[in-house]
Short mmCIF file of C-alpha atoms in Angstrom, two decimals:
data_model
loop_
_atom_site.label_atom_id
_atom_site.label_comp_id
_atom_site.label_asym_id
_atom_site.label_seq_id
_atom_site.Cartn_x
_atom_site.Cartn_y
_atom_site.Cartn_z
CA UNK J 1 -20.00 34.34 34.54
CA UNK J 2 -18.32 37.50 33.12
CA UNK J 3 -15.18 36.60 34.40
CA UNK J 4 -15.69 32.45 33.03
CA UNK J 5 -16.71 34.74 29.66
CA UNK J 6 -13.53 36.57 29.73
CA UNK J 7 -11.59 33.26 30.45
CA UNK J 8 -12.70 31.43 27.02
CA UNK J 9 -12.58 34.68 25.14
CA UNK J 10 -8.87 34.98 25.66
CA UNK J 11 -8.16 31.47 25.06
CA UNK J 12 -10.04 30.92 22.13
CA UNK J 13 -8.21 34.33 20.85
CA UNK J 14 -4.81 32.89 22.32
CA UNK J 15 -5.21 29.95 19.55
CA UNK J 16 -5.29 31.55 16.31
CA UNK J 17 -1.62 32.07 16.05
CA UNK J 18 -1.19 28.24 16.50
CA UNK J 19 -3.72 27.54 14.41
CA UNK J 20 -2.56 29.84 11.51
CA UNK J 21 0.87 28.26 11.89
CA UNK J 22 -0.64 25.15 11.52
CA UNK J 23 -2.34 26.00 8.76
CA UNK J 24 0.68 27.32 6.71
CA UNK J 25 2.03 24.39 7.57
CA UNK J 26 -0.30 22.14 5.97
CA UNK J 27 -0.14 24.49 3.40
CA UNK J 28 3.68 24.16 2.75
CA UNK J 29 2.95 19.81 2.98
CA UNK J 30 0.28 19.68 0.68
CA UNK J 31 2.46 21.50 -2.12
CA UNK J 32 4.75 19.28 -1.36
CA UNK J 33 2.27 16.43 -1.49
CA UNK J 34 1.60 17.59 -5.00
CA UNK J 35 5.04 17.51 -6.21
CA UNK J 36 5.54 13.84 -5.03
CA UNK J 37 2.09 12.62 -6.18
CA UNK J 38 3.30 14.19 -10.01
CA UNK J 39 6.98 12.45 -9.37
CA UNK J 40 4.71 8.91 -8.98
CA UNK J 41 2.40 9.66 -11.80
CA UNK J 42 5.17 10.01 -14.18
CA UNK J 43 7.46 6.54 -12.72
CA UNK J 44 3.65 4.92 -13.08
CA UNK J 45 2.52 6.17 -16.31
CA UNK J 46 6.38 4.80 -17.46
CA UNK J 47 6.25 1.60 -15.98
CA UNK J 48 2.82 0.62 -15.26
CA UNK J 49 2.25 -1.22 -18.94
CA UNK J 50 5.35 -3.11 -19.24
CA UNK J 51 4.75 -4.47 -15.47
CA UNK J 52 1.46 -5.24 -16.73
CA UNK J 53 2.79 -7.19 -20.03
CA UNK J 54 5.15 -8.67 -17.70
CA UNK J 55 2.27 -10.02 -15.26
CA UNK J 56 0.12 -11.49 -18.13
CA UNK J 57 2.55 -13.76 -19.23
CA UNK J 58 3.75 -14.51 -16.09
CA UNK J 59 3.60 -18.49 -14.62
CA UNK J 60 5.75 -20.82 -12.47
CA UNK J 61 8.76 -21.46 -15.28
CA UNK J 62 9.52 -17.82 -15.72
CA UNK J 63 8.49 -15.58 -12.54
CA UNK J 64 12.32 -15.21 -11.14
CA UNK J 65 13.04 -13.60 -14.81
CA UNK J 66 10.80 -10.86 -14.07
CA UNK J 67 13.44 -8.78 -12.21
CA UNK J 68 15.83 -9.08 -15.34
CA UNK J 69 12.91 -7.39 -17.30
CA UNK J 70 12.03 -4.25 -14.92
CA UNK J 71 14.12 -1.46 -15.23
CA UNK J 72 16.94 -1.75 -12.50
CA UNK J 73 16.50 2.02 -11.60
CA UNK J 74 13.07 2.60 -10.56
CA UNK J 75 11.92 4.32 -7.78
CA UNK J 76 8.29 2.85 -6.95
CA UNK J 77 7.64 0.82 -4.22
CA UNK J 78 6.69 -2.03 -5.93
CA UNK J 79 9.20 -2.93 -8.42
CA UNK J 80 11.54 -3.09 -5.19
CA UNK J 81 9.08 -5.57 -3.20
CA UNK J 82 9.02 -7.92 -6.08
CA UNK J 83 12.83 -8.17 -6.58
CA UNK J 84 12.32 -8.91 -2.24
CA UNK J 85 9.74 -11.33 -3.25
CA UNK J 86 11.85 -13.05 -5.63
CA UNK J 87 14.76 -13.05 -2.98
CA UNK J 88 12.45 -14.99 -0.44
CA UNK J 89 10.80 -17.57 -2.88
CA UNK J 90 11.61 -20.17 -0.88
CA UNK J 91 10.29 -18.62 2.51
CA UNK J 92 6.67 -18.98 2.43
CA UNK J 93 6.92 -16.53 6.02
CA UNK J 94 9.29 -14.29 4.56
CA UNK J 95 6.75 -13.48 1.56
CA UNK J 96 4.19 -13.04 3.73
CA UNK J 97 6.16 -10.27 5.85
CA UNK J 98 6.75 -8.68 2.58
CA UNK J 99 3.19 -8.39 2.03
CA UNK J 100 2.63 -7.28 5.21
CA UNK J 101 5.46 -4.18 4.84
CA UNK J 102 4.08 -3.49 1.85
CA UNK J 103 0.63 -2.89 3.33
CA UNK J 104 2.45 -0.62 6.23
CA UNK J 105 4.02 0.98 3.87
CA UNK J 106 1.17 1.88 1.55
CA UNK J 107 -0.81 3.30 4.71
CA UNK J 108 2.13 5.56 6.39
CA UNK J 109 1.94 7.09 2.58
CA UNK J 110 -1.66 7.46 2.35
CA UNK J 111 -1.74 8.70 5.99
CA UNK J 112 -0.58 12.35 5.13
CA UNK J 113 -3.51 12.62 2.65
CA UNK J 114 -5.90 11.73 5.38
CA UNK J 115 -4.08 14.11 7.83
CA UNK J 116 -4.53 16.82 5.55
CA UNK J 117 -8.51 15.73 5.17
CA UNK J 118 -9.43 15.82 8.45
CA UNK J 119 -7.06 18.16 10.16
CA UNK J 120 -7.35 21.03 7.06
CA UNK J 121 -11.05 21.69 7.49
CA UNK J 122 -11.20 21.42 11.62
CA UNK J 123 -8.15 23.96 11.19
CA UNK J 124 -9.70 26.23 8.81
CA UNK J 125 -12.96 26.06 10.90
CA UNK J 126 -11.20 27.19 13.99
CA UNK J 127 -9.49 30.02 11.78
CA UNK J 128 -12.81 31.15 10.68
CA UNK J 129 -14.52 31.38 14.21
CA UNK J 130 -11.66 32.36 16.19
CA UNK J 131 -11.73 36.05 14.32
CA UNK J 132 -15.29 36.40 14.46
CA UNK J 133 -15.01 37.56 18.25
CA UNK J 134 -12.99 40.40 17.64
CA UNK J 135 -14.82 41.00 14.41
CA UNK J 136 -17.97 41.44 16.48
CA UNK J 137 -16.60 43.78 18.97
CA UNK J 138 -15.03 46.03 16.26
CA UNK J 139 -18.85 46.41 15.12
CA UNK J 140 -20.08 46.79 18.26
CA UNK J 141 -17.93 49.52 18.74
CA UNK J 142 -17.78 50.94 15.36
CA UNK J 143 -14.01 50.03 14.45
CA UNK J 144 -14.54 48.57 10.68
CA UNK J 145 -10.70 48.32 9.98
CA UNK J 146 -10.36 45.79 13.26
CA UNK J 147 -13.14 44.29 11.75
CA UNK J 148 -12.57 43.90 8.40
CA UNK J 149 -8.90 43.02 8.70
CA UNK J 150 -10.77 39.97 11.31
CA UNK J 151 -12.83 38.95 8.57
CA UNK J 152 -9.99 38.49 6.00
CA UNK J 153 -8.06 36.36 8.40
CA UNK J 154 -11.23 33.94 8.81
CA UNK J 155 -11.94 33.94 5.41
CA UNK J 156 -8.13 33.11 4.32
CA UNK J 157 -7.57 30.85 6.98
CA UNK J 158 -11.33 29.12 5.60
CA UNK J 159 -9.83 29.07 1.96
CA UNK J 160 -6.50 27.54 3.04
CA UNK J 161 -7.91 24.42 5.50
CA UNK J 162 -10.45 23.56 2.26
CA UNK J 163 -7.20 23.52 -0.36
CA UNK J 164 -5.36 21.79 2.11
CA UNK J 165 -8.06 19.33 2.39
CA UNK J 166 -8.56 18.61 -1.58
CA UNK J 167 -5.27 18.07 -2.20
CA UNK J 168 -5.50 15.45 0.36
CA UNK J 169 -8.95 13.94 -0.86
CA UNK J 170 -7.71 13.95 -4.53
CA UNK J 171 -4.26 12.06 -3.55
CA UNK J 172 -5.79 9.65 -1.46
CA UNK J 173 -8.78 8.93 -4.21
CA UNK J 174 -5.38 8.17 -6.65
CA UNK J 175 -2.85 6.74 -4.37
CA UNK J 176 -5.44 3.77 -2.57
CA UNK J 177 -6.31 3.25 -6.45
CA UNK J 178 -2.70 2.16 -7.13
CA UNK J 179 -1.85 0.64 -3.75
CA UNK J 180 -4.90 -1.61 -4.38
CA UNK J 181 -3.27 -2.50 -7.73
CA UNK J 182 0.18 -2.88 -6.60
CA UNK J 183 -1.13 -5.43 -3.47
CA UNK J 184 -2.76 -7.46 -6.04
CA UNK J 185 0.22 -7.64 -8.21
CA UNK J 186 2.32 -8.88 -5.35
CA UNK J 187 0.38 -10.97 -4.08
CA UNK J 188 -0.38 -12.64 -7.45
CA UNK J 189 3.23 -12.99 -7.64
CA UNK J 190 3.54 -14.97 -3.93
CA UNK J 191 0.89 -17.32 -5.53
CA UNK J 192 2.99 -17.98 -8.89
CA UNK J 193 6.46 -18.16 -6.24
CA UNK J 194 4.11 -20.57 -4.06
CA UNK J 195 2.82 -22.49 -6.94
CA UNK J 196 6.79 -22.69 -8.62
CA UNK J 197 7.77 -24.27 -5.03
CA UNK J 198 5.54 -26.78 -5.10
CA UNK J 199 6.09 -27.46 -8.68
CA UNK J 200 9.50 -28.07 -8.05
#
């Protein structure tokens, strides 16, 4: 049993470089998250009202001008599928794959924001327990510096899974908020391209 004890000890202890390389990691991606998320916010928060304007006057007789009106450099996702849209009016299946890429698209983005939420705490977790081993034997044997340096490594690995982890629960929150938008948006455009075809 000692020597099973032994066995887990060691392997438990062999994982907290891993896991603290991990955790930098996910460190280094979720300031990086941030600086993309801000980069959206602003192209949003510049073109979100005139795409809006642009929608509410929208019908059958004017929904291939709408490209004319967007700005011709913009970097979000969703002026670019409606120009595709427009460029497949007449393809009832090729909207639809649109649509579909669009969707596929939306989730590969949000799925860094969910990697960061579930993988940041289970990390941080593991980075917290991992230490407490050796913590425990320093005390048993009366070394405080091993144990106190072990203490400060669980508690900053703890600290860095849980910012990890917000910055992933607060882009997700945002990002599915505008994805949401942007899917209804396109899709009310197929419907106006749909209803246009049949028009004509």
């Amino acid at each position: 049993m000692n020597y099973i004890s032994g066995v887990l000890y060691w392997i438990s202890t062999g994982l907290l470089v891993p896991v603290v390389i991990l955790l930098i990691l996910f460190f280094i991606r979720s300031l990086l998250l941030i600086g993309n998320f801000f980069g959206q916010y602003v192209s949003i928060h510049k073109t979100e009202s005139l795409l809006r304007a642009e929608l509410d006057k929208l019908d059958y007789e004017n929904v291939t001008d709408i490209c004319r009106r967007l700005p011709d450099k913009n970097p979000l996702p969703v002026v670019s599928y409606i120009r595709k849209l427009i460029d497949a009016q007449n393809s009832p299946a090729h909207m639809q794959k649109l649509l579909d890429e669009f969707e596929l698209f939306a989730d590969k983005d949000l799925s860094v924001s969910k990697t960061l939420i579930k993988m940041g705490p289970m990390l941080g977790l593991m980075g917290t327990l991992i230490p407490m081993g050796p913590a425990l034997v320093g005390l048993s044997t009366g070394d405080i510096s091993s144990m106190a340096y072990n203490m400060q490594v669980a508690f900053a690995t703890t600290v860095i899974g849980l910012f990890s982890s917000g910055i992933g629960f607060i882009t997700l929150q945002v990002k599915q908020r505008w994805y949401v938008r942007d899917m209804s948006n396109l899709e009310f455009i197929v419907q106006v391209l749909t209803q246009k075809t049949l028009k004509g």
